PDB file of C-alpha atoms and ligand atoms in Angstrom:
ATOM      1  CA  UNK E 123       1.941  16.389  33.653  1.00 49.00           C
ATOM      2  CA  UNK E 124      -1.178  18.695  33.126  1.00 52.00           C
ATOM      3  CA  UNK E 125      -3.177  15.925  33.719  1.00 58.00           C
ATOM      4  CA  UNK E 126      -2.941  11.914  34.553  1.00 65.00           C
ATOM      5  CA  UNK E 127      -5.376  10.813  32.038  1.00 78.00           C
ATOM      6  CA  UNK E 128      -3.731  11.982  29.026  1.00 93.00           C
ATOM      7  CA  UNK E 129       0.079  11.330  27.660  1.00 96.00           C
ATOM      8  CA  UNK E 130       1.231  14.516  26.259  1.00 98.00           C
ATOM      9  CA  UNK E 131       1.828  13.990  22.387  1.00 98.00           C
ATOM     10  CA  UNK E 132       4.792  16.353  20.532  1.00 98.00           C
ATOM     11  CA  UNK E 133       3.737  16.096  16.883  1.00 98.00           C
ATOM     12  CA  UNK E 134       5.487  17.592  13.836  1.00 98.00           C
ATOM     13  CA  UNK E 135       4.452  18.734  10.915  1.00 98.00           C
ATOM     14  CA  UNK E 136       6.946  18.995   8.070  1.00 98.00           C
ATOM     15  CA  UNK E 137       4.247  20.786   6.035  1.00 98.00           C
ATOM     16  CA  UNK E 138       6.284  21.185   2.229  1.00 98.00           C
ATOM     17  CA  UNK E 139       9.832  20.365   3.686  1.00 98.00           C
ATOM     18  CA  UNK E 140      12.445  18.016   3.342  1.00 98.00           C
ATOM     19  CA  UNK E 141      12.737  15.335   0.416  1.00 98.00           C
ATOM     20  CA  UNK E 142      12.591  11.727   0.773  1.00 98.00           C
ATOM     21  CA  UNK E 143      16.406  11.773   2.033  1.00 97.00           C
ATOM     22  CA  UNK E 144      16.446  14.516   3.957  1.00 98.00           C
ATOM     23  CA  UNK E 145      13.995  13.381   5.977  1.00 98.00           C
ATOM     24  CA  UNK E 146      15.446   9.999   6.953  1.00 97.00           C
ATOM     25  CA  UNK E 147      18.118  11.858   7.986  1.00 97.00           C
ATOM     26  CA  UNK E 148      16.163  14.040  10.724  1.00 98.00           C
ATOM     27  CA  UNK E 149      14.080  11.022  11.355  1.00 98.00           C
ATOM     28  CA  UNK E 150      17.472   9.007  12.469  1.00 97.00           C
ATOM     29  CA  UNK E 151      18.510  11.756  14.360  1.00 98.00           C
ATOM     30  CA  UNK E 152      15.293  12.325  16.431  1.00 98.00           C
ATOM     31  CA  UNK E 153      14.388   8.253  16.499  1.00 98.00           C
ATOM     32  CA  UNK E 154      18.215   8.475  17.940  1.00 97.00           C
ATOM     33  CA  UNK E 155      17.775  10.432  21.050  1.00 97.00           C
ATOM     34  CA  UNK E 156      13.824   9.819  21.573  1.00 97.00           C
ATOM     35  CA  UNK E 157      12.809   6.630  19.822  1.00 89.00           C
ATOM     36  CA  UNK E 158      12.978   4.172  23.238  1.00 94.00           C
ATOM     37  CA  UNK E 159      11.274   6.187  25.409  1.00 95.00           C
ATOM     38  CA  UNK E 160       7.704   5.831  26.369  1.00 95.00           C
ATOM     39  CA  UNK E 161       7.106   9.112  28.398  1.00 95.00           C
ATOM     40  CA  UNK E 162       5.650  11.154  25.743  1.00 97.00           C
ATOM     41  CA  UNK E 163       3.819  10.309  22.955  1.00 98.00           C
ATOM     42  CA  UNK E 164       5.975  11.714  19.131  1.00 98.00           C
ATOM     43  CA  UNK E 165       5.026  11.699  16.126  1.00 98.00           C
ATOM     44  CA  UNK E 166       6.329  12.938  12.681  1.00 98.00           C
ATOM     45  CA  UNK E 167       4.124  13.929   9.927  1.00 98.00           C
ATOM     46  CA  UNK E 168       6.978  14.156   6.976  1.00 98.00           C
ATOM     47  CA  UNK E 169       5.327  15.103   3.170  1.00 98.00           C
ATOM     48  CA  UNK E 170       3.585  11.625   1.430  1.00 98.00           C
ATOM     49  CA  UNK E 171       7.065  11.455  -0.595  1.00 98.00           C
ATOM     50  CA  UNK E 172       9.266  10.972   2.795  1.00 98.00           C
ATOM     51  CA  UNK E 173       7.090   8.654   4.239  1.00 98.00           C
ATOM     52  CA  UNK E 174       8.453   5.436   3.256  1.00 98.00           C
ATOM     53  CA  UNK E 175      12.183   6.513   4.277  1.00 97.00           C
ATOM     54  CA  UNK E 176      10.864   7.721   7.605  1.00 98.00           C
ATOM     55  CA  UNK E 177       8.915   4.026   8.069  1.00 97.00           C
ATOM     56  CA  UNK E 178      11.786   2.354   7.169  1.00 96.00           C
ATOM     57  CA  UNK E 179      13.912   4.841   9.876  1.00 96.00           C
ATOM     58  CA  UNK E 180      11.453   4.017  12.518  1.00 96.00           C
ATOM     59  CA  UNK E 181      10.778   0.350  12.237  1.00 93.00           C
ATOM     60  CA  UNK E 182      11.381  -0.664  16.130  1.00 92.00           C
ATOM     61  CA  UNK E 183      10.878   2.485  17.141  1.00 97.00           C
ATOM     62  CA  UNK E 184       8.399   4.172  19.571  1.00 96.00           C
ATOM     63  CA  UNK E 185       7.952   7.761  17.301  1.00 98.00           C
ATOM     64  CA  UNK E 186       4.763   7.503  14.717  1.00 98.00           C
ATOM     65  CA  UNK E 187       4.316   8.350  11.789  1.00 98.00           C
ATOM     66  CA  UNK E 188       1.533  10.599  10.632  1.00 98.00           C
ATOM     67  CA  UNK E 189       0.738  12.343   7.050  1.00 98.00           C
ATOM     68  CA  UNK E 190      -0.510  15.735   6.433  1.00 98.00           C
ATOM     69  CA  UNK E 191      -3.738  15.194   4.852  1.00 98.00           C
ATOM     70  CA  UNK E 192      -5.139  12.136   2.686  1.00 98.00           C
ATOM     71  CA  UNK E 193      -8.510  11.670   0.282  1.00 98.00           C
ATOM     72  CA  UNK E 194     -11.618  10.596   1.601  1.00 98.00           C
ATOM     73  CA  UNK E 195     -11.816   7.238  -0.687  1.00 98.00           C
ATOM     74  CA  UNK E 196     -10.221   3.693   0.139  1.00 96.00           C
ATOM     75  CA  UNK E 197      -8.863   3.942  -4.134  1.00 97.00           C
ATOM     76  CA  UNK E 198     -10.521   5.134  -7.073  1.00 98.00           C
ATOM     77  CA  UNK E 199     -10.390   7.719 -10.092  1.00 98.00           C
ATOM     78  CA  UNK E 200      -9.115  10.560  -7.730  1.00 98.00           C
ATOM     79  CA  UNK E 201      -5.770  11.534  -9.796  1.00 98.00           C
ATOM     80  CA  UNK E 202      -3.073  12.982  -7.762  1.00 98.00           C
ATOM     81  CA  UNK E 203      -4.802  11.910  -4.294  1.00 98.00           C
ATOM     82  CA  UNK E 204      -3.672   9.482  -1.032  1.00 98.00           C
ATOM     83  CA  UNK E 205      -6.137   6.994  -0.142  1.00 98.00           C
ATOM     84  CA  UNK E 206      -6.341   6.144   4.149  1.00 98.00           C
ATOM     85  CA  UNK E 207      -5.735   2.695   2.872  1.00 98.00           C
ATOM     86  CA  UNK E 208      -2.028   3.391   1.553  1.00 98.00           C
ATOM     87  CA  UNK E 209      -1.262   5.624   4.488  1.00 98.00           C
ATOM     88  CA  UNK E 210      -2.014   2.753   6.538  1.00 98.00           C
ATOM     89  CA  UNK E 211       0.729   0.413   4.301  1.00 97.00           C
ATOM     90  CA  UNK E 212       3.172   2.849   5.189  1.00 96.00           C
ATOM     91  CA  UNK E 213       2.308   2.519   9.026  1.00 96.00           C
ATOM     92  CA  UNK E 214       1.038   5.574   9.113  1.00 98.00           C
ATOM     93  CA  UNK E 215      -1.122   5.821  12.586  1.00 98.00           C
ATOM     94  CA  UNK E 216      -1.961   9.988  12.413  1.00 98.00           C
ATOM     95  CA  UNK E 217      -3.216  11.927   9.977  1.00 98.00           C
ATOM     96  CA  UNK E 218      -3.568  16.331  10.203  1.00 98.00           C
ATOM     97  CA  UNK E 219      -6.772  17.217   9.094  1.00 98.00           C
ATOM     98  CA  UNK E 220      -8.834  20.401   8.632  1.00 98.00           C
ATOM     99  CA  UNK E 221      -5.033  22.348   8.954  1.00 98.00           C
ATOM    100  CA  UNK E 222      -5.441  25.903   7.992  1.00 98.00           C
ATOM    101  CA  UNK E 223      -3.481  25.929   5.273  1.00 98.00           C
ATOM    102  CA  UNK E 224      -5.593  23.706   3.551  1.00 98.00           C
ATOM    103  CA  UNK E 225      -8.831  25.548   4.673  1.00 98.00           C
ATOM    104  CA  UNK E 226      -7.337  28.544   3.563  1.00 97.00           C
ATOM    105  CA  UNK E 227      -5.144  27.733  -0.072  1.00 97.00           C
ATOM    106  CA  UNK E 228      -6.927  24.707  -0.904  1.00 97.00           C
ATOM    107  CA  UNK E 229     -10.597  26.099   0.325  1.00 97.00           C
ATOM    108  CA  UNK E 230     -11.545  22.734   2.369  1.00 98.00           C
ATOM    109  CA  UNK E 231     -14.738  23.347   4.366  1.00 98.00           C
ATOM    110  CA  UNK E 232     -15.916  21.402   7.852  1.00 98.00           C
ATOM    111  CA  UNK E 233     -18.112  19.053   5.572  1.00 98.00           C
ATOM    112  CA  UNK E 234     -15.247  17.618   3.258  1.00 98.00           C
ATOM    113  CA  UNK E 235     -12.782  18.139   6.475  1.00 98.00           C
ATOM    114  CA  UNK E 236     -15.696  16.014   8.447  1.00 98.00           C
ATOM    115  CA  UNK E 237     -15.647  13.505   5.292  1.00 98.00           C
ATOM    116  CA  UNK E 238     -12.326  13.148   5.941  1.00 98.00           C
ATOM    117  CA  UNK E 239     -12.300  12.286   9.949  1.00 98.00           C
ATOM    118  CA  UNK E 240     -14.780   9.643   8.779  1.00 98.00           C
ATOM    119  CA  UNK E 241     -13.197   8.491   6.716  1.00 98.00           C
ATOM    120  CA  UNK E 242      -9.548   8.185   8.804  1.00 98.00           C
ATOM    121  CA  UNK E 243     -11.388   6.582  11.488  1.00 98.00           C
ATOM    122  CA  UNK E 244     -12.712   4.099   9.318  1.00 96.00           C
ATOM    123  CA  UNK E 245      -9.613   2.853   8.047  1.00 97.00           C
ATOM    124  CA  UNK E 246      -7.800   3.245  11.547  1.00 97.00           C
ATOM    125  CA  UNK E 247      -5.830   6.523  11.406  1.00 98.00           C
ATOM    126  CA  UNK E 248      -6.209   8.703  14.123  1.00 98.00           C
ATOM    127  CA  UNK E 249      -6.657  12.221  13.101  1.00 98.00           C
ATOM    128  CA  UNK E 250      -5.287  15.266  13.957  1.00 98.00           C
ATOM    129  CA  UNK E 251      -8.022  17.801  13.589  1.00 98.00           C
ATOM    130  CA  UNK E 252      -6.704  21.217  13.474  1.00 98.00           C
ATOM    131  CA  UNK E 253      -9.447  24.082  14.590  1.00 98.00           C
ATOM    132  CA  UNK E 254      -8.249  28.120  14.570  1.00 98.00           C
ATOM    133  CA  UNK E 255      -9.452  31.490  14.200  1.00 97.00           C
ATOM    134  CA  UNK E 256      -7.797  34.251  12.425  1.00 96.00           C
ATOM    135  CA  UNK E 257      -6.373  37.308  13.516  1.00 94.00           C
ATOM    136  CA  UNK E 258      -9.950  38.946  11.978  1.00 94.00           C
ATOM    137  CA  UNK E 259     -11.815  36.637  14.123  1.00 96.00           C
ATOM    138  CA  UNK E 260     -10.052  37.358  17.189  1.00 94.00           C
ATOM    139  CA  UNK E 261     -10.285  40.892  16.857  1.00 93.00           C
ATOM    140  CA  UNK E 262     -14.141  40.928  16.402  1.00 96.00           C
ATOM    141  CA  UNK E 263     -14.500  38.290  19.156  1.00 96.00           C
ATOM    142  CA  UNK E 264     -15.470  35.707  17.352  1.00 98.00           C
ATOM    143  CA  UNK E 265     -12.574  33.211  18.682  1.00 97.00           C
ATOM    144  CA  UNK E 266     -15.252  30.893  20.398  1.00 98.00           C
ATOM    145  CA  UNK E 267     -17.811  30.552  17.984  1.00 98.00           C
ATOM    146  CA  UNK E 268     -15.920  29.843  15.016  1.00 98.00           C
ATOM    147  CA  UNK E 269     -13.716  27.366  16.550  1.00 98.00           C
ATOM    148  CA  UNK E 270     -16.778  25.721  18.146  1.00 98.00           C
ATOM    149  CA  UNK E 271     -18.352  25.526  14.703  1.00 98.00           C
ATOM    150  CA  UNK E 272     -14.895  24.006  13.320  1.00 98.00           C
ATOM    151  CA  UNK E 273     -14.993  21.155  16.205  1.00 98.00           C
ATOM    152  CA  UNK E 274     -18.478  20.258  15.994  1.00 98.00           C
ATOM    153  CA  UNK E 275     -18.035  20.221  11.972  1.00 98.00           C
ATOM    154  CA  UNK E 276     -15.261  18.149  12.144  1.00 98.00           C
ATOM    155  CA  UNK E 277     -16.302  15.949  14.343  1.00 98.00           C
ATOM    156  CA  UNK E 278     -20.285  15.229  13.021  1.00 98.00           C
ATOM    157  CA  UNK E 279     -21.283  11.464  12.879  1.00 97.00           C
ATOM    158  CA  UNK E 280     -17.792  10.682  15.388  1.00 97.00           C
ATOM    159  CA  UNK E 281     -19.256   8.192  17.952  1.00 94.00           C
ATOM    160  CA  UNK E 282     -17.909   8.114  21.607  1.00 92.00           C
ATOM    161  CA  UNK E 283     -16.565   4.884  21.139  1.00 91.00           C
ATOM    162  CA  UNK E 284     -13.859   6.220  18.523  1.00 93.00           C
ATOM    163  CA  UNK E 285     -13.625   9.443  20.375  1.00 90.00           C
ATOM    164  CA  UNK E 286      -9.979   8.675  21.843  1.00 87.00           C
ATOM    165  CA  UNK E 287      -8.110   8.295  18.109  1.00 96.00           C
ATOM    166  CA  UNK E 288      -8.943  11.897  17.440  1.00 98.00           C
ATOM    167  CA  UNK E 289      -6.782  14.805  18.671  1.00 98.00           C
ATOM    168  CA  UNK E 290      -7.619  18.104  18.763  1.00 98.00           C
ATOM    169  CA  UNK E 291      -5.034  20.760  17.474  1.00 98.00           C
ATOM    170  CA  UNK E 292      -6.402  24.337  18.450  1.00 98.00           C
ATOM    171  CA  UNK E 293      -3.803  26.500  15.960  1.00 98.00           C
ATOM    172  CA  UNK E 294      -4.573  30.144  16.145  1.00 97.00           C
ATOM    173  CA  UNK E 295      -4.104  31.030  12.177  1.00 95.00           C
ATOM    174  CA  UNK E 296      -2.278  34.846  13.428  1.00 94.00           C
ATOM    175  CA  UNK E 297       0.343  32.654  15.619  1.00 92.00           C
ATOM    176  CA  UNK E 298       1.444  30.154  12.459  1.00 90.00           C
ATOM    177  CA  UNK E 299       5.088  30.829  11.025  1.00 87.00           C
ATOM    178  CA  UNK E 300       4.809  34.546  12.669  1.00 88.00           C
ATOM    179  CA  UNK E 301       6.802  34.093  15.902  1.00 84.00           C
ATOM    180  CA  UNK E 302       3.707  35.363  17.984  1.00 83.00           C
ATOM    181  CA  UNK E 303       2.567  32.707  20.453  1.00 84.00           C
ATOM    182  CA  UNK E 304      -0.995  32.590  21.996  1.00 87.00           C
ATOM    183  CA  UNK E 305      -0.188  33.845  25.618  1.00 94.00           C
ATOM    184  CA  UNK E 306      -0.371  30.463  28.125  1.00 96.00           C
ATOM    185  CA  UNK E 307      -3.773  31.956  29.517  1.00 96.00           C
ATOM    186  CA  UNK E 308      -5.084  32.618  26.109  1.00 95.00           C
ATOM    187  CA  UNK E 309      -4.318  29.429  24.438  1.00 97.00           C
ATOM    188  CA  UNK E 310      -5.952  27.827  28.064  1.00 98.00           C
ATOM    189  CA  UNK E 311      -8.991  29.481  27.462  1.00 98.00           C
ATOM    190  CA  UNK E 312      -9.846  28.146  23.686  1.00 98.00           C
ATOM    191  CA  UNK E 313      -8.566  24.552  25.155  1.00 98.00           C
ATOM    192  CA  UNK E 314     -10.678  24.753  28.313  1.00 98.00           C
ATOM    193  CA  UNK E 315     -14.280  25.366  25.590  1.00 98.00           C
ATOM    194  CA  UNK E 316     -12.871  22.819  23.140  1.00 98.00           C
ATOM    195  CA  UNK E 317     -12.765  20.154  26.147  1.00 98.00           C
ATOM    196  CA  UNK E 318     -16.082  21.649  27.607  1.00 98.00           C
ATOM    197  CA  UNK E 319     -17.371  20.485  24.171  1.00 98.00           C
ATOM    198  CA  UNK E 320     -15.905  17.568  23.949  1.00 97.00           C
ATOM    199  CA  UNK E 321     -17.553  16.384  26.999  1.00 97.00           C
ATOM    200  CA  UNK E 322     -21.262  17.445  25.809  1.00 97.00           C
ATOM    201  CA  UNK E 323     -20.567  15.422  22.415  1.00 96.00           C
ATOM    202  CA  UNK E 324     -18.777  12.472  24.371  1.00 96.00           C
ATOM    203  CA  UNK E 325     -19.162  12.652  27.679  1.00 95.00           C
ATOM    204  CA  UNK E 326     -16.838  13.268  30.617  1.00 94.00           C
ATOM    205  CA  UNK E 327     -14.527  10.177  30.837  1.00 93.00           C
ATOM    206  CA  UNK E 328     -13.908   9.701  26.832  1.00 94.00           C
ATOM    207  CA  UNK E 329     -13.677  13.727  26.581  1.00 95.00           C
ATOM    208  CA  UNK E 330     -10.828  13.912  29.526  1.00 95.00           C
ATOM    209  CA  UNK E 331      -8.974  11.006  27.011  1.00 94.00           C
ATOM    210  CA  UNK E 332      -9.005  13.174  24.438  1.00 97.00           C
ATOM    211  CA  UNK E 333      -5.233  15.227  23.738  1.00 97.00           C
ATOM    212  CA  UNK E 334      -5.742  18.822  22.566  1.00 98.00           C
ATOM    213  CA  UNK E 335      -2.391  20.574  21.206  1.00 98.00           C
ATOM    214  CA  UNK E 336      -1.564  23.981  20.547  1.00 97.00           C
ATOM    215  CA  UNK E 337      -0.035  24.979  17.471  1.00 97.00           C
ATOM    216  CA  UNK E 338       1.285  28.311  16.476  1.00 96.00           C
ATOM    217  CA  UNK E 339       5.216  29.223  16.878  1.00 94.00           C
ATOM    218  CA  UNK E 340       5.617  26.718  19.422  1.00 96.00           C
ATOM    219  CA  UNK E 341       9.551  25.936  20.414  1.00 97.00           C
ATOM    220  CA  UNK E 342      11.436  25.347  23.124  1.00 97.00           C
ATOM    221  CA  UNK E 343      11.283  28.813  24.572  1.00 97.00           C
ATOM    222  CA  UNK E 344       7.483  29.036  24.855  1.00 96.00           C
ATOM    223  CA  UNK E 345       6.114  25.386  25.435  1.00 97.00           C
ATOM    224  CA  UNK E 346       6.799  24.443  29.004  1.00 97.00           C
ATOM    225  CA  UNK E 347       4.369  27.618  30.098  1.00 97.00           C
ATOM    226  CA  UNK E 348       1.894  26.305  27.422  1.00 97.00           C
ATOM    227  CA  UNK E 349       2.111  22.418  28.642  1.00 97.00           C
ATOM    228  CA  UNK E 350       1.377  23.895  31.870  1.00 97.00           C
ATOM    229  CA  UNK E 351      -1.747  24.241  31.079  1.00 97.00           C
ATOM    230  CA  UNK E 352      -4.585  22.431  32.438  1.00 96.00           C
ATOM    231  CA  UNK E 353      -5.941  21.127  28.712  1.00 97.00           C
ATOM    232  CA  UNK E 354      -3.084  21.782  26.992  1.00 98.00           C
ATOM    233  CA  UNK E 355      -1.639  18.476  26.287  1.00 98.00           C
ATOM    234  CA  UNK E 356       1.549  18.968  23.705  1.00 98.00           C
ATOM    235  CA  UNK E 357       1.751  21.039  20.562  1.00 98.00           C
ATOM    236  CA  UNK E 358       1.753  20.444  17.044  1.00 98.00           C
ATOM    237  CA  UNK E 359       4.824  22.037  15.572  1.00 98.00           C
ATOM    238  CA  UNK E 360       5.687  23.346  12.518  1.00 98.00           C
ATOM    239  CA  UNK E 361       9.053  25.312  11.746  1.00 97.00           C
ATOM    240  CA  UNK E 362      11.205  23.702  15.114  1.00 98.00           C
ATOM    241  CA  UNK E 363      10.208  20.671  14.106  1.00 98.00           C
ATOM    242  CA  UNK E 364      12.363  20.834  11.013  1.00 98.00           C
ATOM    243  CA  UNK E 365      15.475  20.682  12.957  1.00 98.00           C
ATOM    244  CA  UNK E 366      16.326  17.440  15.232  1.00 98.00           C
ATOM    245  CA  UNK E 367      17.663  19.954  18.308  1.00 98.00           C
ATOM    246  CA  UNK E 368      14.569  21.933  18.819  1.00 98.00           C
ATOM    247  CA  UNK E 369      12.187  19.227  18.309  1.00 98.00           C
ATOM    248  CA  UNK E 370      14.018  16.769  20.662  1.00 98.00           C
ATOM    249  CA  UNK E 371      14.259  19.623  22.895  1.00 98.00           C
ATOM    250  CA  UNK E 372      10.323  20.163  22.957  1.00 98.00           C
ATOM    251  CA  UNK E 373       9.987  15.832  23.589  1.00 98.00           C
ATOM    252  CA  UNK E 374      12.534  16.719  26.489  1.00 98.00           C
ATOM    253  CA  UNK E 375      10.225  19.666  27.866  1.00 98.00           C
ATOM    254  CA  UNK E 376       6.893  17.422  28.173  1.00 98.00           C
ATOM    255  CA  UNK E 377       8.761  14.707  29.704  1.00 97.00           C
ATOM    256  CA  UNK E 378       9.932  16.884  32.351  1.00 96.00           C
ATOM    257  CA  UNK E 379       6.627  17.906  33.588  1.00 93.00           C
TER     258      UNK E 379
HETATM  259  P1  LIG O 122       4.711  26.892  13.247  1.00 80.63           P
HETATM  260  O1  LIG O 122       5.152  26.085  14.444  1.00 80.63           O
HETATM  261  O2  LIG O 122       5.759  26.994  12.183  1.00 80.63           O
HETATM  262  O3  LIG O 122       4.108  28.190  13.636  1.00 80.63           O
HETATM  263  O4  LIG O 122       3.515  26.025  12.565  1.00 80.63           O
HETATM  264  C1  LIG O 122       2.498  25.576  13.330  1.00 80.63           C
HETATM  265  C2  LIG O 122       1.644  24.667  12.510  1.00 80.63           C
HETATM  266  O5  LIG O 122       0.970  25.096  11.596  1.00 80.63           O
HETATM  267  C3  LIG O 122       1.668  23.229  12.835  1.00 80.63           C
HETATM  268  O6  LIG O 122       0.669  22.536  12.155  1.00 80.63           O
END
């Protein structure tokens, strides 16, 4: 286990994949082989249209349920938008915020993405805040400083006291859907800052609660190097999460260590 404090957490995210019944199908199969043990923390974050089947696959079980992204109102004149509040009905306990895809197609900025953390915390989601540079970033060297400015963006107005319901995904944009994986050491470094400022915002003992992933090709090839990491603490995964084998066979990795 990288480290005693924290559980490692194997998170999906379906991203635009799988219908309502496609996705209680995966659901039964992981909830199946992983949904009575208590090793490793799983979650699935299926599209808002699968999330009723999946709650209804997992009642009894120990894998959560997260969403991909969610309004930051309780209800209102928002057409077309997911309050907290209903993600909540559905038993939602995670919701992915700040992913790149949305900062990047949907042009979401660390104030509404902060708006949104509030927001989530409020109503008793946990979020999944998702920090990354892009490949243009890296190259210029500008890896630390814009992630930095993601996290403390993100995270403005989050007390200490709420500090362990967030997690921390650090997803390098030039590793998502491309097949090229941060390097173990690479991915270690970005984690090792993120925690460093974790622990000026919160202070040591809430910032070593606090479960950063990676996310970026992750799969069962590449993850047990990355969980070896001293702050890496699981992965958010996209494309092998979509199939039951690969994603139980990630769950299987962190429970090994
Ligand atoms: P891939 O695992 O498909 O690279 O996606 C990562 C991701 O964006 C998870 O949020």
């Amino acid at each position: 286990m990288a480290n005693v404090t924290r559980k490692y957490l194997i998170a999906g995210n379906w991203k635009m994949n799988k219908t309502a019944s496609e996705g209680a199908e995966l659901v039964q199969e992981i909830n199946l082989a992983l949904g009575k043990q208590t090793d490793v923390g799983v979650a699935v974050c299926p599209p808002f249209t699968a999330l009723e089947n999946c709650a209804r696959s997992l009642e009894d079980s120990n894998i959560q349920l997260g969403a991909q992204n969610m309004y930051p109102k309780s209800e209102g004149a928002y057409t077309g938008e997911v309050s907290p509040v209903m993600l909540r009905s559905l038993f939602c306990t995670f919701v992915i915020l700040g992913h790149s895809e949305r900062r990047e197609y949907f042009e979401e900025d660390d104030a509404f993405i902060n708006e949104k953390v509030l927001a989530a915390l409020q109503s008793s989601l946990k979020p999944i805040l998702c920090v990354g540079e892009t490949l243009e970033q890296r190259e210029a060297g500008q890896t630390m400083e814009v992630v930095k400015k993601q996290l403390a963006g993100g995270l403005e107005g989050v007390k200490a006291d709420h500090a362990d319901n967030i997690v921390i995904a650090y997803e390098p944009v030039w590793a998502i859907g491309t097949g090229k994986t941060a390097t173990p050491e690479m991915a270690q470094e970005v984690h090792k800052m993120i925690r460093d400022e974790l622990v000026a915002f919160y202070g040591e003992t809430a910032a070593e609660k606090i479960r950063i992933l990676y996310g970026g090709s992750m799969k069962p090839e590449n993850a047990s190097e990355l969980m070896d990491q001293a702050d890496i603490d699981g992965g958010l995964i996209g494309g092998a999460s979509l199939k039951a084998k690969s994603f139980i066979e990630l769950v299987e990795i962190a429970r090994a260590k």
